[in-house]
XYZ file of C-alpha atoms in Angstrom:
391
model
C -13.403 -3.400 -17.270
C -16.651 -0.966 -16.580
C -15.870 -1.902 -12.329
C -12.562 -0.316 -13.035
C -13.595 2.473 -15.001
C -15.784 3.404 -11.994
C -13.391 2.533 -9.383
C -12.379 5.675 -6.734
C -8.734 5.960 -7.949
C -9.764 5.950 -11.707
C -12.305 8.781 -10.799
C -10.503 10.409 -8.789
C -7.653 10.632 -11.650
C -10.456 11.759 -14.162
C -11.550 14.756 -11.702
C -7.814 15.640 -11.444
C -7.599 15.663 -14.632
C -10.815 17.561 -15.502
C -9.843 20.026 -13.597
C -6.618 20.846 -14.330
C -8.098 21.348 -18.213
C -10.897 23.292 -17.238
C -8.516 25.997 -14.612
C -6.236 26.278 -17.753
C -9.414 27.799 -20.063
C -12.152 29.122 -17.682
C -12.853 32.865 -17.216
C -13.804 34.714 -14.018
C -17.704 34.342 -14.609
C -17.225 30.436 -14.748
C -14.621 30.259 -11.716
C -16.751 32.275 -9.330
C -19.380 29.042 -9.742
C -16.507 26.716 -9.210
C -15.207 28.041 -6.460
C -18.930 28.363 -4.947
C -19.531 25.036 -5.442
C -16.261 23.796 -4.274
C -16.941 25.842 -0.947
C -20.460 23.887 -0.625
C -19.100 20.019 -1.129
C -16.101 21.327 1.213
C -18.803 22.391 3.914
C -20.642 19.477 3.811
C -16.798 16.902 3.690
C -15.656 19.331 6.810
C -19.351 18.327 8.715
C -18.815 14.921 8.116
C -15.095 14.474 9.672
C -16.180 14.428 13.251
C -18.911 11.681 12.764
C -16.548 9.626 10.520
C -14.266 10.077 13.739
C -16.443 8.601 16.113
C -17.560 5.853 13.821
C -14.145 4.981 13.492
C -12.199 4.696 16.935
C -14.999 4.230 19.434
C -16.488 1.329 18.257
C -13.282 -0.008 17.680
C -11.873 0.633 21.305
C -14.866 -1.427 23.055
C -13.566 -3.880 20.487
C -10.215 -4.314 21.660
C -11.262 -3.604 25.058
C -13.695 -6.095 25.829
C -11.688 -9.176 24.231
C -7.942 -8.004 25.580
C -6.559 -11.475 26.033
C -2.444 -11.997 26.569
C -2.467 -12.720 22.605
C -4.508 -10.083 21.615
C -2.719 -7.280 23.794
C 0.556 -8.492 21.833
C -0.969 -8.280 18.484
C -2.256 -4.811 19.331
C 1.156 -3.841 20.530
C 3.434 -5.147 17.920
C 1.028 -3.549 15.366
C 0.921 -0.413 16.768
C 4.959 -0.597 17.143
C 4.745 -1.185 13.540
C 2.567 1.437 12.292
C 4.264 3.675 14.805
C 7.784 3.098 13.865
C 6.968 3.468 9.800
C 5.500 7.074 10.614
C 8.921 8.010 12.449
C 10.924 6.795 9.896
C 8.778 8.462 7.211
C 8.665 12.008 9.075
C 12.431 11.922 9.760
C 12.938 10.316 5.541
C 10.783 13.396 5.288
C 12.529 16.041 7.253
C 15.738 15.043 5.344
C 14.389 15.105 1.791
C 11.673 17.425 1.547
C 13.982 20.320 1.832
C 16.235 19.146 -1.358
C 12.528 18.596 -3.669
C 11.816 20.928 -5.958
C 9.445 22.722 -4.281
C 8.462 26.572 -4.999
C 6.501 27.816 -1.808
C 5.534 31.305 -3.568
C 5.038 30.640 -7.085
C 5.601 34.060 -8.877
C 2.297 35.273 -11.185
C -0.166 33.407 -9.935
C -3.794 34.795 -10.705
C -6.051 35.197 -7.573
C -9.523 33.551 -7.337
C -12.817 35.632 -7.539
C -15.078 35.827 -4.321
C -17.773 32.705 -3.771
C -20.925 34.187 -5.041
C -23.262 31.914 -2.860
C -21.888 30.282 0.387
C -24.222 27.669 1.884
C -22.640 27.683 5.602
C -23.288 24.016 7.420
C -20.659 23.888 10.713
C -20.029 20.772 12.090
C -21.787 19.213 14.891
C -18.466 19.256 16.997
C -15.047 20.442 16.451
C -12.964 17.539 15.152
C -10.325 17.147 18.592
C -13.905 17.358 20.427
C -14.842 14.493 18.679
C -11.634 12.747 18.890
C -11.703 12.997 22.716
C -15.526 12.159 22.857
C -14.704 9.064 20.929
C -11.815 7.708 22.920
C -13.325 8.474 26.022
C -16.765 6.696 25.000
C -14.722 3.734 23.930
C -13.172 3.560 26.887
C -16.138 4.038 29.095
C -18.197 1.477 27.372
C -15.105 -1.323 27.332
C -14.494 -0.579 31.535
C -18.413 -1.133 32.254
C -18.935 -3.385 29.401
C -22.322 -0.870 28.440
C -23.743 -3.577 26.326
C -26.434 -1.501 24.800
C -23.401 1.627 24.013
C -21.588 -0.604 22.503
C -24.664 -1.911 20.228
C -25.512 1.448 19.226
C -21.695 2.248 18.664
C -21.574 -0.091 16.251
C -24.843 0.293 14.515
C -23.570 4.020 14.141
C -20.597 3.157 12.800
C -22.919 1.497 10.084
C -24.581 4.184 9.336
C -22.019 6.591 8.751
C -20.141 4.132 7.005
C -22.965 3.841 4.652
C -22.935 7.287 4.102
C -19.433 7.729 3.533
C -19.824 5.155 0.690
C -23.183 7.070 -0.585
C -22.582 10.535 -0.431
C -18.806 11.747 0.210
C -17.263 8.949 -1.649
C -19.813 9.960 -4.667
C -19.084 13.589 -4.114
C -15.213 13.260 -3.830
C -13.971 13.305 -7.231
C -16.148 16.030 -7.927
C -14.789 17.898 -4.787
C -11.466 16.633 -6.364
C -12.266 18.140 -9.770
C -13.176 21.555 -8.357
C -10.038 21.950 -6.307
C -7.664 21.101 -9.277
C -9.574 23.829 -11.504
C -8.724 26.289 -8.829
C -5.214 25.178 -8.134
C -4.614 25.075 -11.992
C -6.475 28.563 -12.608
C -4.284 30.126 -9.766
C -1.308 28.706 -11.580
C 0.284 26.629 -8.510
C -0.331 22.965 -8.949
C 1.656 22.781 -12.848
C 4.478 24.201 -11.350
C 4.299 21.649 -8.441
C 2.916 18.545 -10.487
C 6.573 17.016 -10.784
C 6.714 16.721 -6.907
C 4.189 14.895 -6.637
C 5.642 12.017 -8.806
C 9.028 12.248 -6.795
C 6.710 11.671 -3.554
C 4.590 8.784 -4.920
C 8.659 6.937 -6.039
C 9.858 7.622 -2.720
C 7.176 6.587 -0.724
C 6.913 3.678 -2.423
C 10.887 2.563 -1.611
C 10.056 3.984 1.743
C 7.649 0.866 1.664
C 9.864 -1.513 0.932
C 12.464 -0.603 2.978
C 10.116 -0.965 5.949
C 8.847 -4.600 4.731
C 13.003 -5.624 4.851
C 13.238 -4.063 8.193
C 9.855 -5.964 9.875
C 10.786 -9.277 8.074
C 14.592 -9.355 9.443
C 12.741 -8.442 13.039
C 10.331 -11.228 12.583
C 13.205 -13.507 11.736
C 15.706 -12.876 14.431
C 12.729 -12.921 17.560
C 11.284 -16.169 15.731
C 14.598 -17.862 14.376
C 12.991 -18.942 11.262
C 13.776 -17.365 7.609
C 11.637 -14.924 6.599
C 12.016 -15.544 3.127
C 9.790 -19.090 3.464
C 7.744 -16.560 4.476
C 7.553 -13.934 2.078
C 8.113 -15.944 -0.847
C 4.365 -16.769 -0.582
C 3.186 -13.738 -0.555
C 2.699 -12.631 -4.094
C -0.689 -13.339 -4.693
C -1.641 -11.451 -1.792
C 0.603 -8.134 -2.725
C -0.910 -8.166 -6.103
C -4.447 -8.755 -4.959
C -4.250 -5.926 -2.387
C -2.813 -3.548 -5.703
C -6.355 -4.312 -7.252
C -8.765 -4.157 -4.680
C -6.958 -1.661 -2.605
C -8.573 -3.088 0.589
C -7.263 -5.227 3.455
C -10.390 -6.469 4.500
C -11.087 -7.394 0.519
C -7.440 -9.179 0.094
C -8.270 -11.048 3.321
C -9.256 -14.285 1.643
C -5.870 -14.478 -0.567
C -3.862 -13.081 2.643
C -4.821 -15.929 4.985
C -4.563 -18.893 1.927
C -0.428 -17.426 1.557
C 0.243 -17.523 4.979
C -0.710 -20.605 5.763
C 1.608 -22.094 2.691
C 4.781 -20.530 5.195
C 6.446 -23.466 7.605
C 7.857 -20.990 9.679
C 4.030 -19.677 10.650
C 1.904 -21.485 13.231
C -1.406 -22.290 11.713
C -3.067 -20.746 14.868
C -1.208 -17.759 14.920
C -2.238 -17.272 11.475
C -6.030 -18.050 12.166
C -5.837 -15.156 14.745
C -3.231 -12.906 13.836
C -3.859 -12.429 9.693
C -7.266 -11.538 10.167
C -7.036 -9.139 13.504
C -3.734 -7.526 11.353
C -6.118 -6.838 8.077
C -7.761 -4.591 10.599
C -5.362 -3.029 13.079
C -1.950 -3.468 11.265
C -1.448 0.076 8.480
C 1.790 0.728 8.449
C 2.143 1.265 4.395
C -0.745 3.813 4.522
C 0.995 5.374 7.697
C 4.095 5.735 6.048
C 2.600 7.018 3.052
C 0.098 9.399 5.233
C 2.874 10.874 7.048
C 5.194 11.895 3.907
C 2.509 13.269 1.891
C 1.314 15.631 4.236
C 4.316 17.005 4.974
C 5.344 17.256 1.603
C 1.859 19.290 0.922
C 2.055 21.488 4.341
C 5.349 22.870 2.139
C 3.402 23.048 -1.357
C 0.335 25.501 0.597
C 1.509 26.643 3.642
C 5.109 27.570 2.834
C 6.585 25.012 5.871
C 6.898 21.240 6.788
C 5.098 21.404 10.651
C 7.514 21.507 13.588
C 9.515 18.334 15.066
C 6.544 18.436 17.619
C 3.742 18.581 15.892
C 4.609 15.641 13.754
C 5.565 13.752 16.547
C 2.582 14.194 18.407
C 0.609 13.480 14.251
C 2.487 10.500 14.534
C 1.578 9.027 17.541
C -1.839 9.598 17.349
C -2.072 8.228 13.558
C -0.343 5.371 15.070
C -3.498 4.698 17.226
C -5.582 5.758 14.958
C -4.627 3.343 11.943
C -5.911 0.587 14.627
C -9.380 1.750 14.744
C -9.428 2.935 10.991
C -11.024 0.446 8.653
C -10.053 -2.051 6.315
C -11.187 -0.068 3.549
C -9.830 1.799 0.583
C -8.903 5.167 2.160
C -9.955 4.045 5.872
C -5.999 5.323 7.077
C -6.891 8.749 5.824
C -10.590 8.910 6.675
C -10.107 7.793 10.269
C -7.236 10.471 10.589
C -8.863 13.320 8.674
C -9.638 15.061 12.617
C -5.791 15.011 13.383
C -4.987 16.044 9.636
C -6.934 19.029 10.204
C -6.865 19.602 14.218
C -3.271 18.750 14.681
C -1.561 20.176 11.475
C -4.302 22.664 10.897
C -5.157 21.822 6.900
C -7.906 23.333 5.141
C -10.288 22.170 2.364
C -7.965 22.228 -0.187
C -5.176 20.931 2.035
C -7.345 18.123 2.679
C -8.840 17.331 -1.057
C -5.196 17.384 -2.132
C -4.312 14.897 0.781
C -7.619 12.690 -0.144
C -5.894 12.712 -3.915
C -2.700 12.144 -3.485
C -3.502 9.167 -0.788
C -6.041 7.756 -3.334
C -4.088 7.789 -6.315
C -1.138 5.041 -4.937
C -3.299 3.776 -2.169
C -2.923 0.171 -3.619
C 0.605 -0.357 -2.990
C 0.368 1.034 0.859
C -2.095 -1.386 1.183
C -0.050 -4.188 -0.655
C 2.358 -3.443 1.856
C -0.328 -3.500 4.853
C -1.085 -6.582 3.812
C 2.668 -8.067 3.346
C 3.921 -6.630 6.900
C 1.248 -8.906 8.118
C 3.282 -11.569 7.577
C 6.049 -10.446 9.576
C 3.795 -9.480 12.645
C 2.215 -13.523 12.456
C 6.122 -14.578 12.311
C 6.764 -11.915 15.713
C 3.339 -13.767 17.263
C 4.757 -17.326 16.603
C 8.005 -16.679 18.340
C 5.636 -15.413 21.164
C 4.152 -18.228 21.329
C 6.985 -20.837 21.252
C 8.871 -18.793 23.456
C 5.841 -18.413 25.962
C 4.978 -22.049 26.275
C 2.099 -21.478 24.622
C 0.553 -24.720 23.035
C -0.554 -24.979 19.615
C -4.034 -24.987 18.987
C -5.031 -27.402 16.513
């Protein structure tokens, strides 16, 4: 009970909720702190993005790249298809149902905020598309010479900041969190936009299922098999992935399912369940892509252009295979294209940290299930391939 007290979501909800009480009853003198301190913990979140960046995709590029066998270029393919495909089909859901919420993009009487009385400024060490070029291109570099001592320190790094992500943002976040709401809910914007945000958590949610029926019917037809001997095992793992919200954590459970399906070679499974928990996102995608559309409308007036999200998509595509198998790793590894690419601020980006938090069990529950299709997509590979069965 006390681990799920102090679980992220459950804090997260608290600081939402903290904060929406306190904007409702504070006075000027007690918002010019808040808004203070919310500019601090912002300052040091926005000089932390870039080294979460590089933490995240480099490491995992010399990964891929210095163990690309036929297999393993497949996997990465189908499973960036996958993720790739879900964030199309949730910026185009998006595009068509956005527009009919009931969203007010100038709320009338809202109060405005009094000026930060002390600003502590820390810039980042690198702007965050600097860092998401330096990262890909170190990758790179490191897989094509195979730089063993890079690619030790790479990952040593990505230890570090990993480490600190789970000591001092994660620890900081619902405080961040808490702050934001007061000022949202002192302004006067977020009650009149709190029912939106329940329509968007239902719809992504059918969004995910719709996208498990499509990848299952796919991994049916290109394997001949049914994929319902297949996904009739997997309810330990979907409700598993609900409580620990991790991929990585649900691993155990994933793997012990998928080996109870006939239609599922048990190699396939050995390789392709595990590399999937890691590289394969495409419920936190889909989710990703909705929700910050939906909140580009709530602060900035517009949903981004048909180009813009198409080029967010892409990269979050390639992005969700470097990100890791952690609660939040989607949205962590992505925060440099959130705010390069669609050009969020702080509070942009607190509210997209929330919102992602708050029904990041079921996108993972549906990471998780989708692997199950991919494994079914690698077996027909396979057998199709000549490849033999590894026993």
């Amino acid at each position: 009970m006390r681990k799920f007290l102090t679980s992220l979501p459950v804090l997260l909800l608290i600081g939402v909720i903290a904060g929406l009480l306190v904007g409702q009853v504070a006075n000027e003198n007690v918002m010019k702190v808040i808004v203070s301190l919310k500019f601090i913990m912002g300052q040091i979140i926005m000089f932390c993005v870039p080294l979460i960046i590089i933490a995240c995709i480099a490491p995992s590029i010399t990964e891929l790249g210095a163990g690309a066998s036929k297999m393993l270029k497949v996997a990465v393919l189908i499973a960036y298809v996958s993720s790739l495909g879900a964030a199309l089909f949730s910026m185009f859901a998006g595009y068509g149902l956005i527009p009919h919420l009931s969203i007010v993009t100038s709320p009338d009487g809202l109060k405005a905020l009094p000026p930060v009385i002390f600003e502590l400024n820390i810039p980042p060490v690198m702007s965050v598309m600097s860092a998401l070029v330096l990262s890909v291109l170190i990758g790179l570099g490191a897989a094509w010479t195979r730089a063993e001592t890079v690619i030790s320190v790479l990952k040593e790094f990505q230890k570090i900041i990993l480490q600190i992500v789970a000591k001092v943002m994660v620890p900081l976040l619902p405080f961040f969190i808490a702050l934001t709401f007061c000022t949202l809910s002192y302004e006067g914007s977020i009650t009149k936009q709190f029912p939106v945000f329940v329509e968007v958590i239902v719809i992504v949610m059918i969004g995910h299922y719709i996208w498990l029926t499509l990848l299952y019917s796919i991994g049916g037809l290109y394997s001949k098999s049914n994929p319902l001997d297949v996904i009739r095992h997997y309810g330990p793992a979907y409700i598993t992935a609900v409580g620990t919200m991790s991929s990585a954590a649900t691993l155990g459970v994933a793997l012990s399912c998928a080996k109870k399906a006939k239609p599922l070679r048990s190699d396939m499974v050995n390789f392709g369940i595990p590399l999937f928990a890691n590289i394969h996102l495409c419920g936190s995608v889909l989710t990703e892509v909705f929700f910050v559309m939906t909140i580009s409308k709530i602060l900035y007036g517009t949903v981004p252009s048909l180009g813009t999200m198409v080029l967010f998509c892409v990269l979050l595509g390639i992005f969700a295979i470097g990100a890791p198998g952690v609660p939040g790793g989607t949205v962590m590894a992505s925060l440099g294209i959130i705010i390069g690419v669609l050009g969020f601020d702080e509070t942009g980006t607190a509210l997209m940290l929330t919102i992602f938090a708050l029904q990041d069990s079921f996108g993972t529950a549906c990471n998780v299930t989708g692997d199950g299709a991919l494994t079914m997509i690698l077996t027909g590979y396979a057998n199709k391939h000549g490849i033999q069965e590894q026993k």
